[in-house]
PDB file of C-alpha atoms and ligand atoms in Angstrom:
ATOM      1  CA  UNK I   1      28.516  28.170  -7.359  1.00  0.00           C
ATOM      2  CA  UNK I   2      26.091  29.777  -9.862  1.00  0.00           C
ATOM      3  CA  UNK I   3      22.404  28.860  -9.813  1.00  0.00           C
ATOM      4  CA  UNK I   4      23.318  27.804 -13.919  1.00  0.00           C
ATOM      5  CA  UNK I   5      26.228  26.154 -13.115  1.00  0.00           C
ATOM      6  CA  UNK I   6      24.445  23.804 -10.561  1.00  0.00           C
ATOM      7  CA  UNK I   7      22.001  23.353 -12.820  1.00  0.00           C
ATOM      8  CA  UNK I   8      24.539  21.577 -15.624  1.00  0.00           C
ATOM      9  CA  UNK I   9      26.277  19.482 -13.200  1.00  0.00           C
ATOM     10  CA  UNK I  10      22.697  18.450 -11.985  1.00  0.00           C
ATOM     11  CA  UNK I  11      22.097  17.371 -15.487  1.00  0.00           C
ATOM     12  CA  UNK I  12      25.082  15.869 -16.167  1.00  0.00           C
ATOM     13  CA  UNK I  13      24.646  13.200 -13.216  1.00  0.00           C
ATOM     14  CA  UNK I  14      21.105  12.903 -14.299  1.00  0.00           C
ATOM     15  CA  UNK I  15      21.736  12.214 -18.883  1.00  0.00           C
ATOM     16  CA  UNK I  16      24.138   9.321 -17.750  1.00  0.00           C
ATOM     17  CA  UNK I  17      21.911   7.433 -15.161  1.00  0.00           C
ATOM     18  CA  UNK I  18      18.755   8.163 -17.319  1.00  0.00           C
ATOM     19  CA  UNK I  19      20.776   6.520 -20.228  1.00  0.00           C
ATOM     20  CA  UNK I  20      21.690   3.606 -18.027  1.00  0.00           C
ATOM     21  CA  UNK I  21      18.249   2.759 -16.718  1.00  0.00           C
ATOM     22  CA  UNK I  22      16.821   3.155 -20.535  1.00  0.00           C
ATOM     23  CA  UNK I  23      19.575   0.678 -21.844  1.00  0.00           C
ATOM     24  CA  UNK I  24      18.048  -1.557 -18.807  1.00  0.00           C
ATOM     25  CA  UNK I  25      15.166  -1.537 -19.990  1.00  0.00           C
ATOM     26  CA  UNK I  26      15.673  -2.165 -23.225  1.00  0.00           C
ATOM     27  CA  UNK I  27      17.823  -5.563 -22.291  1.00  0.00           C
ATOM     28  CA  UNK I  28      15.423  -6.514 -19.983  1.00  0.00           C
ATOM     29  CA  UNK I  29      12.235  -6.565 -22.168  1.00  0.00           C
ATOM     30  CA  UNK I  30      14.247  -8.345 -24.571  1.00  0.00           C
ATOM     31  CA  UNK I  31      13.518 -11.308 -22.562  1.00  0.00           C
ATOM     32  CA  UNK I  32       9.496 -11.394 -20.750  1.00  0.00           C
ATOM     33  CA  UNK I  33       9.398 -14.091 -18.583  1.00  0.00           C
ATOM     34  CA  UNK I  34       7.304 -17.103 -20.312  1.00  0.00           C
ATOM     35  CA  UNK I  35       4.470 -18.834 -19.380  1.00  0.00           C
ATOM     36  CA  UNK I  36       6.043 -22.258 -17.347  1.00  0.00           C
ATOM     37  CA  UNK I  37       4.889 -23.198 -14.359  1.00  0.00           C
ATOM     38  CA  UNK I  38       7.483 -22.729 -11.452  1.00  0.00           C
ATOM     39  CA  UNK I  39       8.236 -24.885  -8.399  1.00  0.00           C
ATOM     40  CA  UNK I  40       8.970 -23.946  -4.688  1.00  0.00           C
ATOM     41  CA  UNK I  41       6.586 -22.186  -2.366  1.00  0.00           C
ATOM     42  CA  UNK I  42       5.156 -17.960  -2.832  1.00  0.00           C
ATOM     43  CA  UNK I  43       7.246 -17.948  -6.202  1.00  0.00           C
ATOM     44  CA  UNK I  44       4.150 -16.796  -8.017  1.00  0.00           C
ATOM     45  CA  UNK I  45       3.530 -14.287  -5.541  1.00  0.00           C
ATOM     46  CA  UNK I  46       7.264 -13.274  -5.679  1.00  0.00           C
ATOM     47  CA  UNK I  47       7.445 -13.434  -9.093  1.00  0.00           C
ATOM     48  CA  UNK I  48       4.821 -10.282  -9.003  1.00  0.00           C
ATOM     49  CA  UNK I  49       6.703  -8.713  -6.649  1.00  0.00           C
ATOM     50  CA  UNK I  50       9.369  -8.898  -8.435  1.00  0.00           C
ATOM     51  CA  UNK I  51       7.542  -7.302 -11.222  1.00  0.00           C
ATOM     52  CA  UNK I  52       6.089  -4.023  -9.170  1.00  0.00           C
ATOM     53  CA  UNK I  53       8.990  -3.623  -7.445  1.00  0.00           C
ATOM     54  CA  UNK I  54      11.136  -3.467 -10.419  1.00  0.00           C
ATOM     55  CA  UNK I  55      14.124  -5.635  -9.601  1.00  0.00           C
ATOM     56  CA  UNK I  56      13.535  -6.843 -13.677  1.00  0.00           C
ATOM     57  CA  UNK I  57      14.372  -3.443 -14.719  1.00  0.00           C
ATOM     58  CA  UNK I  58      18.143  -4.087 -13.466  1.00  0.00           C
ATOM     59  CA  UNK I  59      17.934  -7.945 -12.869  1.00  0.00           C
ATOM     60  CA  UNK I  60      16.141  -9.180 -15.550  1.00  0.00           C
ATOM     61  CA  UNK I  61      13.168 -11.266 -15.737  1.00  0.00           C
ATOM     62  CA  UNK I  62      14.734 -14.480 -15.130  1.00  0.00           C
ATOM     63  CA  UNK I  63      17.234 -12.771 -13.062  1.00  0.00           C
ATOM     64  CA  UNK I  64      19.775 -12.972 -15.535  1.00  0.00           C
ATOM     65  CA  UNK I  65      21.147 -10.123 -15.018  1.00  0.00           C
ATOM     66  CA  UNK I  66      21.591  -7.198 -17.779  1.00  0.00           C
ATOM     67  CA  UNK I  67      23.576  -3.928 -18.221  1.00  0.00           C
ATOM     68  CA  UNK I  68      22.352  -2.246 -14.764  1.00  0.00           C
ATOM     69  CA  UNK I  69      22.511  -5.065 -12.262  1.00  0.00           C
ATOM     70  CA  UNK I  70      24.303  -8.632 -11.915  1.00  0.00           C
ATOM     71  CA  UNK I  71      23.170 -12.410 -12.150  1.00  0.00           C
ATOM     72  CA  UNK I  72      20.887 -13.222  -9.198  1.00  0.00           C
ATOM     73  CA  UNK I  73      19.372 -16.536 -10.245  1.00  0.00           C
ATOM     74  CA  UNK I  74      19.736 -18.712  -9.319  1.00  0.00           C
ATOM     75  CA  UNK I  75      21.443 -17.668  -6.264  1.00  0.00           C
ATOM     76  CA  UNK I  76      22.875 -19.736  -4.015  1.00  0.00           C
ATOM     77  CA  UNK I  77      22.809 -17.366  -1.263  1.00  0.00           C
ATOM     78  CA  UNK I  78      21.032 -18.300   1.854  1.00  0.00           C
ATOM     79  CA  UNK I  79      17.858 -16.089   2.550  1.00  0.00           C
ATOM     80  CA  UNK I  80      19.759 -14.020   5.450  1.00  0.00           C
ATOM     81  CA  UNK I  81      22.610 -13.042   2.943  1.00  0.00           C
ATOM     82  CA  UNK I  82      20.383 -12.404  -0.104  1.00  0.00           C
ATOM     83  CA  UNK I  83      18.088  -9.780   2.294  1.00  0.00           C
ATOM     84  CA  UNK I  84      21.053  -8.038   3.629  1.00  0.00           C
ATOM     85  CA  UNK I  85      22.286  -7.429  -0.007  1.00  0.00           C
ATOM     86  CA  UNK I  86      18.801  -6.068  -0.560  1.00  0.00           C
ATOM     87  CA  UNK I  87      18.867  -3.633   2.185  1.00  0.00           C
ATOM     88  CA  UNK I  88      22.144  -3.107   2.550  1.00  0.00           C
ATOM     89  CA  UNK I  89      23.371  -2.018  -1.170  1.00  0.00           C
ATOM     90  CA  UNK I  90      26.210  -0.287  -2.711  1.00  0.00           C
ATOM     91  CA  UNK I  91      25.474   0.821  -6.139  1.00  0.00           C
ATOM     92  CA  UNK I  92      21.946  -0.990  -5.910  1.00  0.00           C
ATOM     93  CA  UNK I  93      18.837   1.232  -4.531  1.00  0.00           C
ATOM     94  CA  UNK I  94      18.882   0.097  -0.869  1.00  0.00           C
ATOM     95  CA  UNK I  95      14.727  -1.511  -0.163  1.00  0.00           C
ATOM     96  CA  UNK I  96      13.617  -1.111   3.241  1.00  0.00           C
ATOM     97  CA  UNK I  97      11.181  -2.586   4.896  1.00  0.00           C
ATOM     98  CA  UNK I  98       8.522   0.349   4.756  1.00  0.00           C
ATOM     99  CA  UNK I  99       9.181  -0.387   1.156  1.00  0.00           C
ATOM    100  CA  UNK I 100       9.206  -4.437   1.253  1.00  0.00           C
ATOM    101  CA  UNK I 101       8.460  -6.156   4.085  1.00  0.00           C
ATOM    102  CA  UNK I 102      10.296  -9.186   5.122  1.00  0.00           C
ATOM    103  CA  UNK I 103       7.458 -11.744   3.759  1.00  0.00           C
ATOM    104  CA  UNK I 104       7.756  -9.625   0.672  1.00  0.00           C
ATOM    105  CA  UNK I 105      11.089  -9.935   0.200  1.00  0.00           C
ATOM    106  CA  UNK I 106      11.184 -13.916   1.437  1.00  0.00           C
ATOM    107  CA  UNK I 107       8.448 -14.326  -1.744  1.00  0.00           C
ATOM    108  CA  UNK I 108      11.008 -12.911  -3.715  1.00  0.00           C
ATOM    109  CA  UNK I 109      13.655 -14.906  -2.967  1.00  0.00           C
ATOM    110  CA  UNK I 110      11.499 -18.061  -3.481  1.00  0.00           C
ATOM    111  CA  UNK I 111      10.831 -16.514  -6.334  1.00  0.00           C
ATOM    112  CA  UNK I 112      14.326 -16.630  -7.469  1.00  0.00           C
ATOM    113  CA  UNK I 113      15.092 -19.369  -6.332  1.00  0.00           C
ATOM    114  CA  UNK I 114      12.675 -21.414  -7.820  1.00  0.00           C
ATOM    115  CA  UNK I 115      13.780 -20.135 -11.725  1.00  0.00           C
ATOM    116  CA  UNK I 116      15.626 -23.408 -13.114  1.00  0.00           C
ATOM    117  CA  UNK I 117      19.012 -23.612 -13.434  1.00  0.00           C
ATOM    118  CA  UNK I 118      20.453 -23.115 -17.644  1.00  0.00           C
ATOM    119  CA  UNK I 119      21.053 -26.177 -19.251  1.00  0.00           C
ATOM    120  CA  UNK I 120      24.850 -26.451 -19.645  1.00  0.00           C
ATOM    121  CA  UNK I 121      26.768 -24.997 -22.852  1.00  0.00           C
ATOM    122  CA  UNK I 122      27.268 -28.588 -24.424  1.00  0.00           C
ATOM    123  CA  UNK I 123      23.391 -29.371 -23.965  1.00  0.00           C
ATOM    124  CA  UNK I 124      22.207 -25.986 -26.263  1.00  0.00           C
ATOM    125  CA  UNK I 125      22.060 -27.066 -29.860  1.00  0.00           C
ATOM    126  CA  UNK I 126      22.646 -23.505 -31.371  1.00  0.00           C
ATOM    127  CA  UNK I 127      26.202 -23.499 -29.781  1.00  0.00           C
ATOM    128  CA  UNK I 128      27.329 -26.617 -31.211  1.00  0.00           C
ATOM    129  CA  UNK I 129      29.505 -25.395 -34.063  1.00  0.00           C
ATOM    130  CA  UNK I 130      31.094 -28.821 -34.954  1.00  0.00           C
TER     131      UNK I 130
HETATM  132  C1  HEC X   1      18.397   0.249 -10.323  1.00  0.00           C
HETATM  133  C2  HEC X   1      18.871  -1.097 -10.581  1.00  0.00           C
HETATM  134  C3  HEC X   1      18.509  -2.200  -9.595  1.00  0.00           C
HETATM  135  C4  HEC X   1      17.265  -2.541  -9.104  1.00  0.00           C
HETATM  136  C5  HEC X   1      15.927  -1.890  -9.408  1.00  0.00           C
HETATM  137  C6  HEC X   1      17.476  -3.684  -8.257  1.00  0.00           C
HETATM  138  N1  HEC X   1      18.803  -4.018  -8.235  1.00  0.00           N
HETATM  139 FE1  HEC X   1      19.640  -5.533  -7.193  1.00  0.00          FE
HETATM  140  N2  HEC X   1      21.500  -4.920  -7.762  1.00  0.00           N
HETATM  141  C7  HEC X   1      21.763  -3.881  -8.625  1.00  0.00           C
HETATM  142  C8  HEC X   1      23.202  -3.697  -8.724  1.00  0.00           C
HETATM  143  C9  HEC X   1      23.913  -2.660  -9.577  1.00  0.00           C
HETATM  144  C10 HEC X   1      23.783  -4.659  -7.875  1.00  0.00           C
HETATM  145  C11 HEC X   1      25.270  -4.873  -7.552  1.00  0.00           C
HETATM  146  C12 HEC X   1      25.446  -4.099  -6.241  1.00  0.00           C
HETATM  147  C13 HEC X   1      26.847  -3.965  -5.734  1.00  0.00           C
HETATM  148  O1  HEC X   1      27.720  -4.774  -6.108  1.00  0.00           O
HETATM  149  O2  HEC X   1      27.057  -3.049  -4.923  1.00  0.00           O
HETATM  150  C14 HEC X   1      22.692  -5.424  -7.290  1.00  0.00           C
HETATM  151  C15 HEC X   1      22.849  -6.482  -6.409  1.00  0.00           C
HETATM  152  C16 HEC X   1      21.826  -7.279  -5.955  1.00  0.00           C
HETATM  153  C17 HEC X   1      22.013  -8.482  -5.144  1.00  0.00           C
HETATM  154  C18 HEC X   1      23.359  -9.043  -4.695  1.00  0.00           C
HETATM  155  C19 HEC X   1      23.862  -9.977  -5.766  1.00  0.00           C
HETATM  156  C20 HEC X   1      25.170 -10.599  -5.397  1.00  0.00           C
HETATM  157  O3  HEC X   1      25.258 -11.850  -5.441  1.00  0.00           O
HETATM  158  O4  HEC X   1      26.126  -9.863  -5.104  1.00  0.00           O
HETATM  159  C21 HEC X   1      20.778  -9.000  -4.912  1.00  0.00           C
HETATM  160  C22 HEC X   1      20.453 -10.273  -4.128  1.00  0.00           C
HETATM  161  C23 HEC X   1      19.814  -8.123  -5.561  1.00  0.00           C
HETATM  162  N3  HEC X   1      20.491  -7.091  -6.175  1.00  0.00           N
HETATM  163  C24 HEC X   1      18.451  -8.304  -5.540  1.00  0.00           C
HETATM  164  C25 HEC X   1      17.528  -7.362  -5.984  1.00  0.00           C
HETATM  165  C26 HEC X   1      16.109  -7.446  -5.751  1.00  0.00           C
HETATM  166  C27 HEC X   1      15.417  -8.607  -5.049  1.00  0.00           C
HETATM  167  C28 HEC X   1      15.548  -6.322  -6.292  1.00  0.00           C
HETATM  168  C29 HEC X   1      14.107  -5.884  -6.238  1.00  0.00           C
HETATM  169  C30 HEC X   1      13.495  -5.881  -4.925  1.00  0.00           C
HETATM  170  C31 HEC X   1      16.623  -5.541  -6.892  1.00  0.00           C
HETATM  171  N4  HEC X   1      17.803  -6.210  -6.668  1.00  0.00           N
HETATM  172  C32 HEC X   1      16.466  -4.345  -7.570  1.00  0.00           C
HETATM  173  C33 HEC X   1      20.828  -3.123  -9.290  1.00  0.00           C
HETATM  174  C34 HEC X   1      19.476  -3.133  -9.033  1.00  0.00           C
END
């Protein structure tokens, strides 16, 4: 294979997960966290690590999940099942722990499990259409 040749199908990998991640971005910061207090233990803490190490970006904020990763809050995982997904990804950048230790990663999960659960459908005024 030519040295040009690699060089297109380099960028051709690169345009689409570069346009991905932007698109991420953009439906993430559509929705900064707000200023509410949260309950359960390290979930400020985890809340920051959250931040630095970027799970928003695919996650959003409240874990809501956006155009580059799924739903995570509030999961109902246990803690052991929720790491190994962490470390252990498929189409998710694999964190290990030189990256995030395990009292890292245990603030994050307090983290998100301590965002509240969304009221139900009925209960949000701006969907009633009757
Ligand atoms: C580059 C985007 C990206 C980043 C950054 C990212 N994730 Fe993910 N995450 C994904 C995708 C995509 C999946 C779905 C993976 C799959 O199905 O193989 C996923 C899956 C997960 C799951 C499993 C969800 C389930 O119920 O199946 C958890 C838990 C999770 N991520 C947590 C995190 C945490 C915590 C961080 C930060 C430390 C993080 N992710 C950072 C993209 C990302």
């Amino acid at each position: 294979m030519s040295a040009r040749s690699r060089i297109y199908r380099a960028l051709g990998l690169a345009v689409p997960v570069l346009l991905l991640w932007t698109l991420g971005c953009a439906v993430a910061w559509a929705d900064e966290p707000g200023d509410e207090v949260r309950e359960g233990d390290d979930a400020d803490e985890g809340l920051a690590l959250y931040i630095s190490q970027q799970c928003w970006q695919c996650h959003g904020y409240e874990g809501q999940g956006g155009v580059a990763g799924v739903r995570i809050a509030r999961t109902v995982l246990p803690y052991e099942a929720f790491a190994r997904l962490v470390r252990f990804t498929n189409l998710m950048p694999a964190y290990s722990p030189k990256v995030l230790s395990d009292d890292q990663l245990r603030q994050i999960y307090n983290y998100v499990r301590s965002i509240p659960e969304p009221p139900p459908l009925e209960e949000i005024p701006e969907l009633d259409f009757d």
